PDB file of C-alpha atoms and ligand atoms in Angstrom:
ATOM      1  CA  UNK A  23      96.373  78.186 102.267  1.00 66.00           C
ATOM      2  CA  UNK A  24      97.915  81.621 101.027  1.00 71.00           C
ATOM      3  CA  UNK A  25      96.232  85.031 101.672  1.00 75.00           C
ATOM      4  CA  UNK A  26      96.087  85.638  98.103  1.00 80.00           C
ATOM      5  CA  UNK A  27      94.285  82.128  97.087  1.00 79.00           C
ATOM      6  CA  UNK A  28      91.732  82.750 100.317  1.00 80.00           C
ATOM      7  CA  UNK A  29      91.072  86.169  98.447  1.00 86.00           C
ATOM      8  CA  UNK A  30      90.601  84.947  95.267  1.00 86.00           C
ATOM      9  CA  UNK A  31      88.142  82.202  96.349  1.00 85.00           C
ATOM     10  CA  UNK A  32      86.372  84.915  98.117  1.00 87.00           C
ATOM     11  CA  UNK A  33      86.178  87.604  95.259  1.00 91.00           C
ATOM     12  CA  UNK A  34      86.235  85.132  92.033  1.00 89.00           C
ATOM     13  CA  UNK A  35      84.989  81.981  93.590  1.00 88.00           C
ATOM     14  CA  UNK A  36      84.035  80.924  89.939  1.00 87.00           C
ATOM     15  CA  UNK A  37      87.557  81.636  88.379  1.00 85.00           C
ATOM     16  CA  UNK A  38      89.298  80.193  91.470  1.00 85.00           C
ATOM     17  CA  UNK A  39      87.111  77.083  92.532  1.00 85.00           C
ATOM     18  CA  UNK A  40      89.522  74.671  90.233  1.00 85.00           C
ATOM     19  CA  UNK A  41      92.440  76.144  91.157  1.00 83.00           C
ATOM     20  CA  UNK A  42      91.747  75.557  95.042  1.00 79.00           C
ATOM     21  CA  UNK A  43      90.711  72.073  94.020  1.00 84.00           C
ATOM     22  CA  UNK A  44      93.814  71.215  92.284  1.00 85.00           C
ATOM     23  CA  UNK A  45      95.963  72.208  95.253  1.00 77.00           C
ATOM     24  CA  UNK A  46      93.750  70.386  97.300  1.00 77.00           C
ATOM     25  CA  UNK A  47      93.712  67.090  95.547  1.00 83.00           C
ATOM     26  CA  UNK A  48      96.607  67.196  93.490  1.00 82.00           C
ATOM     27  CA  UNK A  49      99.075  65.799  95.887  1.00 83.00           C
ATOM     28  CA  UNK A  50      97.866  62.013  97.097  1.00 84.00           C
ATOM     29  CA  UNK A  51     100.794  59.918  97.159  1.00 89.00           C
ATOM     30  CA  UNK A  52     103.169  62.078  98.331  1.00 91.00           C
ATOM     31  CA  UNK A  53     104.141  61.814 102.320  1.00 93.00           C
ATOM     32  CA  UNK A  54     104.626  65.536 103.984  1.00 92.00           C
ATOM     33  CA  UNK A  55     108.319  65.654 103.774  1.00 95.00           C
ATOM     34  CA  UNK A  56     108.603  65.097 100.423  1.00 96.00           C
ATOM     35  CA  UNK A  57     106.177  67.232  99.217  1.00 94.00           C
ATOM     36  CA  UNK A  58     107.459  70.103 101.451  1.00 95.00           C
ATOM     37  CA  UNK A  59     110.945  69.051  99.786  1.00 97.00           C
ATOM     38  CA  UNK A  60     109.668  69.424  96.527  1.00 97.00           C
ATOM     39  CA  UNK A  61     108.003  72.847  97.240  1.00 95.00           C
ATOM     40  CA  UNK A  62     111.723  74.199  98.165  1.00 96.00           C
ATOM     41  CA  UNK A  63     112.869  73.115  94.886  1.00 97.00           C
ATOM     42  CA  UNK A  64     110.063  75.062  93.047  1.00 96.00           C
ATOM     43  CA  UNK A  65     109.996  77.915  95.428  1.00 95.00           C
ATOM     44  CA  UNK A  66     113.535  78.597  94.688  1.00 96.00           C
ATOM     45  CA  UNK A  67     112.802  78.087  91.186  1.00 96.00           C
ATOM     46  CA  UNK A  68     110.379  80.674  90.689  1.00 94.00           C
ATOM     47  CA  UNK A  69     112.220  82.882  93.261  1.00 92.00           C
ATOM     48  CA  UNK A  70     109.790  83.266  96.011  1.00 90.00           C
ATOM     49  CA  UNK A  71     111.147  84.183  99.291  1.00 89.00           C
ATOM     50  CA  UNK A  72     107.674  84.126 100.872  1.00 86.00           C
ATOM     51  CA  UNK A  73     107.228  80.739  99.457  1.00 89.00           C
ATOM     52  CA  UNK A  74     110.307  79.370 100.924  1.00 92.00           C
ATOM     53  CA  UNK A  75     110.244  80.711 104.347  1.00 88.00           C
ATOM     54  CA  UNK A  76     106.796  79.246 104.213  1.00 87.00           C
ATOM     55  CA  UNK A  77     108.061  75.656 103.112  1.00 92.00           C
ATOM     56  CA  UNK A  78     111.614  75.364 104.549  1.00 92.00           C
ATOM     57  CA  UNK A  79     110.646  74.926 108.304  1.00 90.00           C
ATOM     58  CA  UNK A  80     107.727  72.862 107.550  1.00 92.00           C
ATOM     59  CA  UNK A  81     110.291  70.427 105.688  1.00 93.00           C
ATOM     60  CA  UNK A  82     111.991  70.654 108.834  1.00 89.00           C
ATOM     61  CA  UNK A  83     108.957  69.816 110.980  1.00 89.00           C
ATOM     62  CA  UNK A  84     108.083  67.029 108.564  1.00 91.00           C
ATOM     63  CA  UNK A  85     111.703  65.439 109.714  1.00 92.00           C
ATOM     64  CA  UNK A  86     113.961  66.364 106.859  1.00 90.00           C
ATOM     65  CA  UNK A  87     117.196  67.356 107.676  1.00 92.00           C
ATOM     66  CA  UNK A  88     119.027  70.709 106.767  1.00 91.00           C
ATOM     67  CA  UNK A  89     121.423  68.423 104.490  1.00 94.00           C
ATOM     68  CA  UNK A  90     118.572  67.340 102.766  1.00 95.00           C
ATOM     69  CA  UNK A  91     116.836  71.018 102.541  1.00 95.00           C
ATOM     70  CA  UNK A  92     120.673  72.460 101.230  1.00 96.00           C
ATOM     71  CA  UNK A  93     119.806  69.455  98.678  1.00 97.00           C
ATOM     72  CA  UNK A  94     116.360  70.462  97.617  1.00 97.00           C
ATOM     73  CA  UNK A  95     117.903  74.038  97.030  1.00 97.00           C
ATOM     74  CA  UNK A  96     120.579  72.739  94.841  1.00 97.00           C
ATOM     75  CA  UNK A  97     118.564  70.862  92.449  1.00 97.00           C
ATOM     76  CA  UNK A  98     116.841  74.069  91.881  1.00 96.00           C
ATOM     77  CA  UNK A  99     119.880  75.379  90.276  1.00 96.00           C
ATOM     78  CA  UNK A 100     119.410  73.834  86.840  1.00 95.00           C
ATOM     79  CA  UNK A 101     116.109  75.987  86.626  1.00 94.00           C
ATOM     80  CA  UNK A 102     116.646  78.399  89.131  1.00 94.00           C
ATOM     81  CA  UNK A 103     120.242  79.771  87.878  1.00 94.00           C
ATOM     82  CA  UNK A 104     123.164  80.498  90.473  1.00 93.00           C
ATOM     83  CA  UNK A 105     121.602  84.393  91.580  1.00 92.00           C
ATOM     84  CA  UNK A 106     118.230  82.626  92.637  1.00 93.00           C
ATOM     85  CA  UNK A 107     119.910  79.813  94.133  1.00 95.00           C
ATOM     86  CA  UNK A 108     122.252  82.011  95.893  1.00 94.00           C
ATOM     87  CA  UNK A 109     119.291  84.184  97.218  1.00 91.00           C
ATOM     88  CA  UNK A 110     117.509  81.360  98.706  1.00 93.00           C
ATOM     89  CA  UNK A 111     120.610  80.206 100.420  1.00 93.00           C
ATOM     90  CA  UNK A 112     121.066  83.593 102.053  1.00 87.00           C
ATOM     91  CA  UNK A 113     117.352  83.779 103.229  1.00 87.00           C
ATOM     92  CA  UNK A 114     117.911  79.667 104.781  1.00 89.00           C
ATOM     93  CA  UNK A 115     121.147  80.788 106.418  1.00 84.00           C
ATOM     94  CA  UNK A 116     119.091  83.507 108.167  1.00 76.00           C
ATOM     95  CA  UNK A 117     116.600  81.358 109.226  1.00 79.00           C
ATOM     96  CA  UNK A 118     119.191  78.736 110.592  1.00 77.00           C
ATOM     97  CA  UNK A 119     117.886  75.959 108.071  1.00 86.00           C
ATOM     98  CA  UNK A 120     121.008  74.939 106.550  1.00 87.00           C
ATOM     99  CA  UNK A 121     124.132  72.753 107.740  1.00 86.00           C
ATOM    100  CA  UNK A 122     126.933  74.853 109.462  1.00 76.00           C
ATOM    101  CA  UNK A 123     129.884  75.448 107.387  1.00 73.00           C
ATOM    102  CA  UNK A 124     132.736  73.623 108.351  1.00 66.00           C
ATOM    103  CA  UNK A 125     134.955  75.687 110.550  1.00 52.00           C
ATOM    104  CA  UNK A 126     132.420  78.383 111.333  1.00 51.00           C
ATOM    105  CA  UNK A 127     132.805  79.771 114.669  1.00 45.00           C
ATOM    106  CA  UNK A 128     129.677  80.871 116.796  1.00 45.00           C
ATOM    107  CA  UNK A 129     131.438  82.673 119.540  1.00 44.00           C
ATOM    108  CA  UNK A 130     134.365  84.765 118.743  1.00 45.00           C
ATOM    109  CA  UNK A 131     135.105  88.086 119.655  1.00 50.00           C
ATOM    110  CA  UNK A 132     133.614  89.561 116.222  1.00 75.00           C
ATOM    111  CA  UNK A 133     130.166  88.364 117.974  1.00 86.00           C
ATOM    112  CA  UNK A 134     130.377  91.084 120.598  1.00 89.00           C
ATOM    113  CA  UNK A 135     127.435  93.525 120.043  1.00 93.00           C
ATOM    114  CA  UNK A 136     128.281  95.922 122.655  1.00 91.00           C
ATOM    115  CA  UNK A 137     127.858  96.928 126.060  1.00 91.00           C
ATOM    116  CA  UNK A 138     124.637  96.083 127.725  1.00 92.00           C
ATOM    117  CA  UNK A 139     124.666  99.612 129.542  1.00 90.00           C
ATOM    118  CA  UNK A 140     125.140 101.064 126.290  1.00 90.00           C
ATOM    119  CA  UNK A 141     121.786  99.852 124.974  1.00 92.00           C
ATOM    120  CA  UNK A 142     118.658 101.715 125.657  1.00 92.00           C
ATOM    121  CA  UNK A 143     115.598 100.186 127.648  1.00 94.00           C
ATOM    122  CA  UNK A 144     113.149  99.202 125.261  1.00 94.00           C
ATOM    123  CA  UNK A 145     114.184 101.343 122.772  1.00 94.00           C
ATOM    124  CA  UNK A 146     115.635 100.252 119.180  1.00 94.00           C
ATOM    125  CA  UNK A 147     119.135 100.503 118.572  1.00 94.00           C
ATOM    126  CA  UNK A 148     121.325  99.327 115.811  1.00 93.00           C
ATOM    127  CA  UNK A 149     124.689  97.686 115.708  1.00 92.00           C
ATOM    128  CA  UNK A 150     126.676  97.640 112.493  1.00 89.00           C
ATOM    129  CA  UNK A 151     128.268  94.674 111.561  1.00 86.00           C
ATOM    130  CA  UNK A 152     130.153  93.452 108.172  1.00 81.00           C
ATOM    131  CA  UNK A 153     127.891  90.693 107.939  1.00 79.00           C
ATOM    132  CA  UNK A 154     124.669  93.029 108.128  1.00 83.00           C
ATOM    133  CA  UNK A 155     123.262  95.187 110.357  1.00 89.00           C
ATOM    134  CA  UNK A 156     121.124  93.983 113.635  1.00 93.00           C
ATOM    135  CA  UNK A 157     118.530  95.588 115.573  1.00 95.00           C
ATOM    136  CA  UNK A 158     118.814  95.344 119.742  1.00 95.00           C
ATOM    137  CA  UNK A 159     116.277  95.920 121.574  1.00 96.00           C
ATOM    138  CA  UNK A 160     116.948  95.601 125.402  1.00 95.00           C
ATOM    139  CA  UNK A 161     114.260  94.205 127.778  1.00 95.00           C
ATOM    140  CA  UNK A 162     115.949  94.589 131.125  1.00 92.00           C
ATOM    141  CA  UNK A 163     119.604  94.855 132.826  1.00 90.00           C
ATOM    142  CA  UNK A 164     120.410  91.085 131.265  1.00 91.00           C
ATOM    143  CA  UNK A 165     118.035  90.814 128.395  1.00 94.00           C
ATOM    144  CA  UNK A 166     117.535  91.751 124.964  1.00 95.00           C
ATOM    145  CA  UNK A 167     116.178  90.472 121.754  1.00 96.00           C
ATOM    146  CA  UNK A 168     118.128  90.811 118.576  1.00 96.00           C
ATOM    147  CA  UNK A 169     117.045  90.444 115.154  1.00 95.00           C
ATOM    148  CA  UNK A 170     118.285  90.843 111.857  1.00 93.00           C
ATOM    149  CA  UNK A 171     117.804  94.746 110.330  1.00 93.00           C
ATOM    150  CA  UNK A 172     116.717  92.769 106.937  1.00 91.00           C
ATOM    151  CA  UNK A 173     113.062  93.573 106.469  1.00 93.00           C
ATOM    152  CA  UNK A 174     110.925  90.280 106.301  1.00 90.00           C
ATOM    153  CA  UNK A 175     109.275  91.357 103.106  1.00 89.00           C
ATOM    154  CA  UNK A 176     112.240  92.154 100.965  1.00 82.00           C
ATOM    155  CA  UNK A 177     115.925  93.287 101.270  1.00 71.00           C
ATOM    156  CA  UNK A 178     115.516  96.809 102.578  1.00 84.00           C
ATOM    157  CA  UNK A 179     117.431  97.274 105.931  1.00 89.00           C
ATOM    158  CA  UNK A 180     115.038  98.308 108.956  1.00 93.00           C
ATOM    159  CA  UNK A 181     117.976  99.987 110.913  1.00 91.00           C
ATOM    160  CA  UNK A 182     117.084 102.797 108.038  1.00 86.00           C
ATOM    161  CA  UNK A 183     113.263 102.681 108.859  1.00 89.00           C
ATOM    162  CA  UNK A 184     111.439 104.989 110.747  1.00 92.00           C
ATOM    163  CA  UNK A 185     112.459 104.232 114.611  1.00 90.00           C
ATOM    164  CA  UNK A 186     109.110 104.268 116.819  1.00 91.00           C
ATOM    165  CA  UNK A 187     111.056 103.340 120.101  1.00 88.00           C
ATOM    166  CA  UNK A 188     109.452  99.841 120.212  1.00 94.00           C
ATOM    167  CA  UNK A 189     108.448  99.394 117.176  1.00 95.00           C
ATOM    168  CA  UNK A 190     110.350 100.202 113.694  1.00 95.00           C
ATOM    169  CA  UNK A 191     108.477 100.882 110.328  1.00 95.00           C
ATOM    170  CA  UNK A 192     109.812  99.985 107.179  1.00 92.00           C
ATOM    171  CA  UNK A 193     110.165 102.867 104.700  1.00 88.00           C
ATOM    172  CA  UNK A 194     109.962 100.700 101.616  1.00 87.00           C
ATOM    173  CA  UNK A 195     106.002  99.548 102.135  1.00 90.00           C
ATOM    174  CA  UNK A 196     105.588 100.786 105.805  1.00 92.00           C
ATOM    175  CA  UNK A 197     105.073  97.573 107.452  1.00 94.00           C
ATOM    176  CA  UNK A 198     105.360  97.748 111.060  1.00 96.00           C
ATOM    177  CA  UNK A 199     107.002  95.258 113.624  1.00 97.00           C
ATOM    178  CA  UNK A 200     106.959  95.074 117.093  1.00 97.00           C
ATOM    179  CA  UNK A 201     110.337  94.774 118.601  1.00 97.00           C
ATOM    180  CA  UNK A 202     109.048  93.126 121.954  1.00 96.00           C
ATOM    181  CA  UNK A 203     107.892  90.163 119.816  1.00 96.00           C
ATOM    182  CA  UNK A 204     109.369  90.759 116.645  1.00 96.00           C
ATOM    183  CA  UNK A 205     105.701  90.120 114.983  1.00 96.00           C
ATOM    184  CA  UNK A 206     104.510  92.312 112.114  1.00 96.00           C
ATOM    185  CA  UNK A 207     101.867  94.916 113.241  1.00 96.00           C
ATOM    186  CA  UNK A 208     100.392  95.465 110.210  1.00 85.00           C
ATOM    187  CA  UNK A 209      99.280  96.891 107.847  1.00 92.00           C
ATOM    188  CA  UNK A 210      96.634  93.821 107.198  1.00 90.00           C
ATOM    189  CA  UNK A 211      99.381  91.677 109.759  1.00 91.00           C
ATOM    190  CA  UNK A 212      97.580  88.297 109.123  1.00 89.00           C
ATOM    191  CA  UNK A 213     100.138  85.888 107.520  1.00 86.00           C
ATOM    192  CA  UNK A 214     103.103  88.496 107.251  1.00 90.00           C
ATOM    193  CA  UNK A 215     106.235  87.084 108.626  1.00 91.00           C
ATOM    194  CA  UNK A 216     108.076  88.632 111.385  1.00 94.00           C
ATOM    195  CA  UNK A 217     111.341  89.616 112.090  1.00 95.00           C
ATOM    196  CA  UNK A 218     113.974  87.034 111.894  1.00 91.00           C
ATOM    197  CA  UNK A 219     115.654  86.804 115.508  1.00 93.00           C
ATOM    198  CA  UNK A 220     119.458  86.072 116.486  1.00 92.00           C
ATOM    199  CA  UNK A 221     120.447  84.202 119.469  1.00 91.00           C
ATOM    200  CA  UNK A 222     122.587  86.287 121.961  1.00 93.00           C
ATOM    201  CA  UNK A 223     123.745  85.583 125.259  1.00 92.00           C
ATOM    202  CA  UNK A 224     125.055  88.491 127.897  1.00 92.00           C
ATOM    203  CA  UNK A 225     128.742  87.923 129.063  1.00 88.00           C
ATOM    204  CA  UNK A 226     130.334  89.745 131.805  1.00 86.00           C
ATOM    205  CA  UNK A 227     128.057  92.613 130.349  1.00 89.00           C
ATOM    206  CA  UNK A 228     128.477  92.521 126.867  1.00 90.00           C
ATOM    207  CA  UNK A 229     125.804  91.401 124.209  1.00 94.00           C
ATOM    208  CA  UNK A 230     126.975  88.418 122.546  1.00 93.00           C
ATOM    209  CA  UNK A 231     125.790  86.906 119.382  1.00 91.00           C
ATOM    210  CA  UNK A 232     125.551  83.109 119.877  1.00 87.00           C
ATOM    211  CA  UNK A 233     124.224  81.986 116.415  1.00 62.00           C
TER     212      UNK A 233
HETATM  213  S1  FES B 322     110.438  95.515 102.268  1.00 62.30           S
HETATM  214 FE1  FES B 322     109.680  96.355 104.030  1.00 62.30          FE
HETATM  215  S2  FES B 322     107.851  96.506 103.947  1.00 62.30           S
HETATM  216 FE2  FES B 322     108.190  95.857 101.943  1.00 62.30          FE
END
């Protein structure tokens, strides 16, 4: 249950009781995978990125393939229109929940993010790439965590946020993210999504994106 529904249930129980009961009892015959795929269609249709981030990983966990998730997104097209559908695809590409595009290369020279020696230890650094900025947080001589710079709340780039070294604060609504874990530290962090991590490896002293 979302934080907003829990909140309504607590402060407006008379109004929220029927709604909460509806959510609890309306789905009886559908299995979890089907339910999650239908949820993806509705989340794309209404354009809620948060809902999509919630239900797409659930669908995969419930046994849906990435092809089925893509089908669900495309089924939303008549109600959602092109822009919402493309926005959803962008979110799911970031989450690595869509089938890989034919001919996509994962380890080309373009995936090099820089020399490990150039990244400060336990401090935020930004790398600008044609397909979007990345945040690099080096944690040791051969280890680093790398995240999309895109704030998971909306689409602001965190590379333009406030750099607190081991934390970054979004300028838009002041969410703060821990760069060692990617978790949202607040304000009021419960249920808030964390940073989207990018897979990397170190090769010959170079940090290389692999996913
Ligand atoms: S867009 Fe970053 S906190 Fe809202």
